[in-house]
Amino acid sequence: MTPAGPDDVPVEFVSALRSLRGVTVRPEVILDEVPGPARIAPFSAALTAEVRTARRSVAAAELASGRFVVLFDPAGQEAWEGHFRLVTLVRATLEAEVGADPLLAEVAWSWFTDSLRDSGLDPHAAGGTVTRVLSQSFGALDRRSEQTELEIRASWTAVDENLAPHLSAWATLLCTAAGLEPLPDGVVALGPRR
């Protein structure tokens, strides 16, 4: 969160952050709190995530990673068309055949819009980019196969301070980009035993 005294933090922002605490994500998703950007809005918070083949294992492969940023301006911002702006980033490595698909960008953007819709959200003032980078190795590294890095950057405005469905949608987007099969309807992912 942006530095401020406890009396300076608006109740709406505190309520929004509390709504995030109740979100349960799949066990493959590891969330960590990090400082939010300090210059974009008066108040901010951020989470990073990794999607791994096994939770907190050194041998686990990273399938995707990303960042979820909450921006809050009590005065609102015209470009946001509201007070809360959510900014996300998702990165994943894809197989070369998938990365070469000319429709990859459209498909990846549909992952974003579908994840919001499936969480019951209508993305307000949404925008973003999909970038892919094809890497081919040479010389001593020529044994490596081609791979494609996919990056989805998106932002949208939340209409109220209940940000839980937005975080759930972002976690779904991460898992989709990582290539995880969706959970069947009615099935809830269980976290690790404590």
CSV table of N, CA, C and O in Angstrom, one decimal, residues 49-104:
chain,number,residue,atom,x,y,z
A,49,ALA,N,2.0,-13.3,-8.5
A,49,ALA,CA,1.6,-14.7,-8.5
A,49,ALA,C,2.5,-15.5,-9.4
A,49,ALA,O,3.0,-15.0,-10.4
A,50,GLU,N,2.7,-16.7,-9.0
A,50,GLU,CA,3.3,-17.7,-9.9
A,50,GLU,C,2.4,-18.9,-9.9
A,50,GLU,O,1.7,-19.3,-8.9
A,51,VAL,N,2.2,-19.5,-11.1
A,51,VAL,CA,1.5,-20.8,-11.2
A,51,VAL,C,2.6,-21.8,-11.5
A,51,VAL,O,3.4,-21.7,-12.4
A,52,ARG,N,2.6,-22.8,-10.5
A,52,ARG,CA,3.7,-23.8,-10.6
A,52,ARG,C,3.1,-25.2,-10.6
A,52,ARG,O,1.9,-25.4,-10.3
A,53,THR,N,3.9,-26.1,-11.1
A,53,THR,CA,3.4,-27.5,-11.2
A,53,THR,C,3.2,-28.1,-9.8
A,53,THR,O,2.4,-29.1,-9.6
A,54,ALA,N,3.9,-27.6,-8.8
A,54,ALA,CA,3.7,-28.1,-7.4
A,54,ALA,C,4.0,-26.9,-6.5
A,54,ALA,O,4.9,-26.1,-6.7
A,55,ARG,N,3.2,-26.8,-5.5
A,55,ARG,CA,3.2,-25.6,-4.6
A,55,ARG,C,4.5,-25.6,-3.8
A,55,ARG,O,4.9,-26.5,-3.1
A,56,ARG,N,5.2,-24.4,-3.9
A,56,ARG,CA,6.4,-24.1,-3.1
A,56,ARG,C,7.5,-25.2,-3.2
A,56,ARG,O,8.3,-25.4,-2.2
A,57,SER,N,7.6,-25.9,-4.3
A,57,SER,CA,8.6,-26.9,-4.5
A,57,SER,C,9.8,-26.3,-5.3
A,57,SER,O,9.5,-25.7,-6.3
A,58,VAL,N,11.0,-26.6,-4.9
A,58,VAL,CA,12.1,-26.1,-5.6
A,58,VAL,C,12.2,-26.7,-7.0
A,58,VAL,O,12.6,-26.1,-8.0
A,59,ALA,N,11.7,-27.9,-7.1
A,59,ALA,CA,11.8,-28.6,-8.4
A,59,ALA,C,10.6,-28.3,-9.3
A,59,ALA,O,10.5,-28.7,-10.5
A,60,ALA,N,9.6,-27.6,-8.8
A,60,ALA,CA,8.4,-27.3,-9.6
A,60,ALA,C,8.7,-26.3,-10.7
A,60,ALA,O,9.5,-25.3,-10.5
A,61,ALA,N,8.1,-26.6,-11.8
A,61,ALA,CA,8.3,-25.7,-13.0
A,61,ALA,C,7.3,-24.5,-12.9
A,61,ALA,O,6.1,-24.7,-12.5
A,62,GLU,N,7.7,-23.3,-13.3
A,62,GLU,CA,6.8,-22.2,-13.3
A,62,GLU,C,6.1,-22.2,-14.7
A,62,GLU,O,6.7,-22.3,-15.7
A,63,LEU,N,4.8,-22.2,-14.6
A,63,LEU,CA,4.0,-22.2,-15.8
A,63,LEU,C,3.5,-20.9,-16.3
A,63,LEU,O,3.3,-20.6,-17.4
A,64,ALA,N,3.3,-20.0,-15.3
A,64,ALA,CA,2.9,-18.6,-15.6
A,64,ALA,C,3.2,-17.7,-14.4
A,64,ALA,O,3.4,-18.2,-13.3
A,65,SER,N,3.3,-16.4,-14.6
A,65,SER,CA,3.5,-15.5,-13.5
A,65,SER,C,2.7,-14.2,-13.9
A,65,SER,O,2.3,-14.0,-15.0
A,66,GLY,N,2.6,-13.3,-12.9
A,66,GLY,CA,1.9,-12.1,-13.1
A,66,GLY,C,1.8,-11.2,-11.9
A,66,GLY,O,2.4,-11.4,-10.9
A,67,ARG,N,1.1,-10.1,-12.2
A,67,ARG,CA,1.0,-9.0,-11.2
A,67,ARG,C,-0.5,-8.5,-11.2
A,67,ARG,O,-1.0,-8.3,-12.3
A,68,PHE,N,-1.0,-8.2,-10.1
A,68,PHE,CA,-2.4,-7.7,-9.9
A,68,PHE,C,-2.3,-6.4,-9.1
A,68,PHE,O,-1.8,-6.5,-7.9
A,69,VAL,N,-2.6,-5.3,-9.7
A,69,VAL,CA,-2.4,-4.0,-9.0
A,69,VAL,C,-3.8,-3.3,-8.8
A,69,VAL,O,-4.6,-3.3,-9.7
A,70,VAL,N,-4.0,-2.8,-7.6
A,70,VAL,CA,-5.2,-2.1,-7.2
A,70,VAL,C,-4.8,-0.6,-7.1
A,70,VAL,O,-3.9,-0.3,-6.3
A,71,LEU,N,-5.4,0.2,-7.9
A,71,LEU,CA,-5.2,1.7,-7.8
A,71,LEU,C,-6.5,2.3,-7.3
A,71,LEU,O,-7.6,2.0,-7.7
A,72,PHE,N,-6.4,3.3,-6.4
A,72,PHE,CA,-7.5,4.0,-5.9
A,72,PHE,C,-7.3,5.5,-5.8
A,72,PHE,O,-6.3,5.9,-5.2
A,73,ASP,N,-8.2,6.2,-6.4
A,73,ASP,CA,-8.1,7.7,-6.3
A,73,ASP,C,-9.5,8.1,-5.8
A,73,ASP,O,-10.5,8.0,-6.5
A,74,PRO,N,-9.6,8.7,-4.5
A,74,PRO,CA,-10.8,9.1,-4.0
A,74,PRO,C,-11.5,10.1,-4.8
A,74,PRO,O,-12.8,10.2,-4.9
A,75,ALA,N,-10.8,10.9,-5.6
A,75,ALA,CA,-11.4,11.9,-6.4
A,75,ALA,C,-11.8,11.4,-7.8
A,75,ALA,O,-12.4,12.0,-8.6
A,76,GLY,N,-11.4,10.1,-8.1
A,76,GLY,CA,-11.7,9.5,-9.4
A,76,GLY,C,-10.7,10.1,-10.4
A,76,GLY,O,-10.0,11.0,-10.2
A,77,GLN,N,-10.6,9.4,-11.5
A,77,GLN,CA,-9.8,9.8,-12.7
A,77,GLN,C,-10.7,9.7,-13.9
A,77,GLN,O,-11.3,8.6,-14.1
A,78,GLU,N,-10.7,10.7,-14.7
A,78,GLU,CA,-11.5,10.7,-15.9
A,78,GLU,C,-11.2,9.5,-16.8
A,78,GLU,O,-12.2,8.9,-17.3
A,79,ALA,N,-10.0,9.2,-17.0
A,79,ALA,CA,-9.6,8.1,-17.9
A,79,ALA,C,-10.1,6.8,-17.4
A,79,ALA,O,-10.4,5.9,-18.2
A,80,TRP,N,-10.2,6.7,-16.1
A,80,TRP,CA,-10.7,5.4,-15.5
A,80,TRP,C,-12.2,5.3,-15.5
A,80,TRP,O,-12.7,4.2,-15.4
A,81,GLU,N,-12.8,6.4,-15.5
A,81,GLU,CA,-14.3,6.5,-15.4
A,81,GLU,C,-14.7,5.9,-14.1
A,81,GLU,O,-15.7,5.2,-14.0
A,82,GLY,N,-14.0,6.1,-13.0
A,82,GLY,CA,-14.3,5.6,-11.7
A,82,GLY,C,-13.2,5.9,-10.7
A,82,GLY,O,-12.3,6.7,-11.0
A,83,HIS,N,-13.2,5.2,-9.6
A,83,HIS,CA,-12.3,5.4,-8.5
A,83,HIS,C,-11.3,4.3,-8.3
A,83,HIS,O,-10.2,4.5,-7.9
A,84,PHE,N,-11.7,3.1,-8.7
A,84,PHE,CA,-10.8,1.9,-8.6
A,84,PHE,C,-10.4,1.5,-10.0
A,84,PHE,O,-11.2,1.2,-10.8
A,85,ARG,N,-9.1,1.4,-10.2
A,85,ARG,CA,-8.6,0.8,-11.5
A,85,ARG,C,-7.7,-0.4,-11.1
A,85,ARG,O,-6.9,-0.4,-10.3
A,86,LEU,N,-8.0,-1.5,-11.9
A,86,LEU,CA,-7.2,-2.7,-11.7
A,86,LEU,C,-6.3,-2.9,-12.9
A,86,LEU,O,-6.8,-2.7,-14.1
A,87,VAL,N,-5.1,-3.2,-12.7
A,87,VAL,CA,-4.1,-3.3,-13.7
A,87,VAL,C,-3.4,-4.7,-13.5
A,87,VAL,O,-3.0,-5.0,-12.4
A,88,THR,N,-3.4,-5.4,-14.6
A,88,THR,CA,-2.9,-6.8,-14.5
A,88,THR,C,-1.8,-7.1,-15.6
A,88,THR,O,-1.8,-6.5,-16.6
A,89,LEU,N,-1.0,-8.1,-15.3
A,89,LEU,CA,0.0,-8.6,-16.2
A,89,LEU,C,0.0,-10.1,-16.0
A,89,LEU,O,-0.1,-10.6,-14.9
A,90,VAL,N,0.0,-10.8,-17.1
A,90,VAL,CA,0.2,-12.3,-17.1
A,90,VAL,C,1.2,-12.6,-18.1
A,90,VAL,O,1.2,-12.2,-19.2
A,91,ARG,N,2.2,-13.5,-17.7
A,91,ARG,CA,3.2,-14.0,-18.6
A,91,ARG,C,3.2,-15.5,-18.5
A,91,ARG,O,3.1,-16.1,-17.5
A,92,ALA,N,3.4,-16.1,-19.7
A,92,ALA,CA,3.5,-17.5,-19.8
A,92,ALA,C,4.4,-17.9,-21.0
A,92,ALA,O,4.5,-17.2,-22.0
A,93,THR,N,5.0,-19.1,-20.9
A,93,THR,CA,5.8,-19.6,-22.0
A,93,THR,C,4.9,-20.7,-22.7
A,93,THR,O,4.4,-21.6,-22.0
A,94,LEU,N,4.8,-20.5,-24.0
A,94,LEU,CA,4.0,-21.5,-24.7
A,94,LEU,C,4.8,-22.3,-25.7
A,94,LEU,O,5.9,-21.9,-26.0
A,95,GLU,N,4.3,-23.4,-26.1
A,95,GLU,CA,5.0,-24.2,-27.1
A,95,GLU,C,5.0,-23.4,-28.4
A,95,GLU,O,4.1,-22.6,-28.7
A,96,ALA,N,6.0,-23.6,-29.2
A,96,ALA,CA,6.3,-22.9,-30.5
A,96,ALA,C,5.1,-23.0,-31.4
A,96,ALA,O,4.7,-22.0,-32.0
A,97,GLU,N,4.4,-24.1,-31.5
A,97,GLU,CA,3.3,-24.3,-32.4
A,97,GLU,C,2.1,-23.4,-32.0
A,97,GLU,O,1.5,-22.8,-32.8
A,98,VAL,N,1.9,-23.3,-30.7
A,98,VAL,CA,0.8,-22.5,-30.2
A,98,VAL,C,1.2,-21.0,-30.4
A,98,VAL,O,0.4,-20.2,-30.9
A,99,GLY,N,2.4,-20.7,-30.2
A,99,GLY,CA,2.9,-19.3,-30.3
A,99,GLY,C,2.9,-18.8,-31.8
A,99,GLY,O,2.8,-17.6,-32.0
A,100,ALA,N,2.9,-19.7,-32.7
A,100,ALA,CA,2.9,-19.3,-34.1
A,100,ALA,C,1.5,-19.1,-34.7
A,100,ALA,O,1.3,-18.6,-35.8
A,101,ASP,N,0.5,-19.5,-33.9
A,101,ASP,CA,-0.9,-19.4,-34.4
A,101,ASP,C,-1.2,-17.9,-34.6
A,101,ASP,O,-1.0,-17.1,-33.7
A,102,PRO,N,-1.6,-17.5,-35.8
A,102,PRO,CA,-1.9,-16.1,-36.1
A,102,PRO,C,-3.0,-15.5,-35.3
A,102,PRO,O,-3.2,-14.3,-35.1
A,103,LEU,N,-3.9,-16.4,-34.7
A,103,LEU,CA,-5.0,-15.9,-33.9
A,103,LEU,C,-4.6,-15.9,-32.4
A,103,LEU,O,-5.5,-15.6,-31.6
A,104,LEU,N,-3.4,-16.1,-32.0
A,104,LEU,CA,-3.0,-16.2,-30.6
A,104,LEU,C,-3.4,-15.0,-29.8
A,104,LEU,O,-4.0,-15.0,-28.7
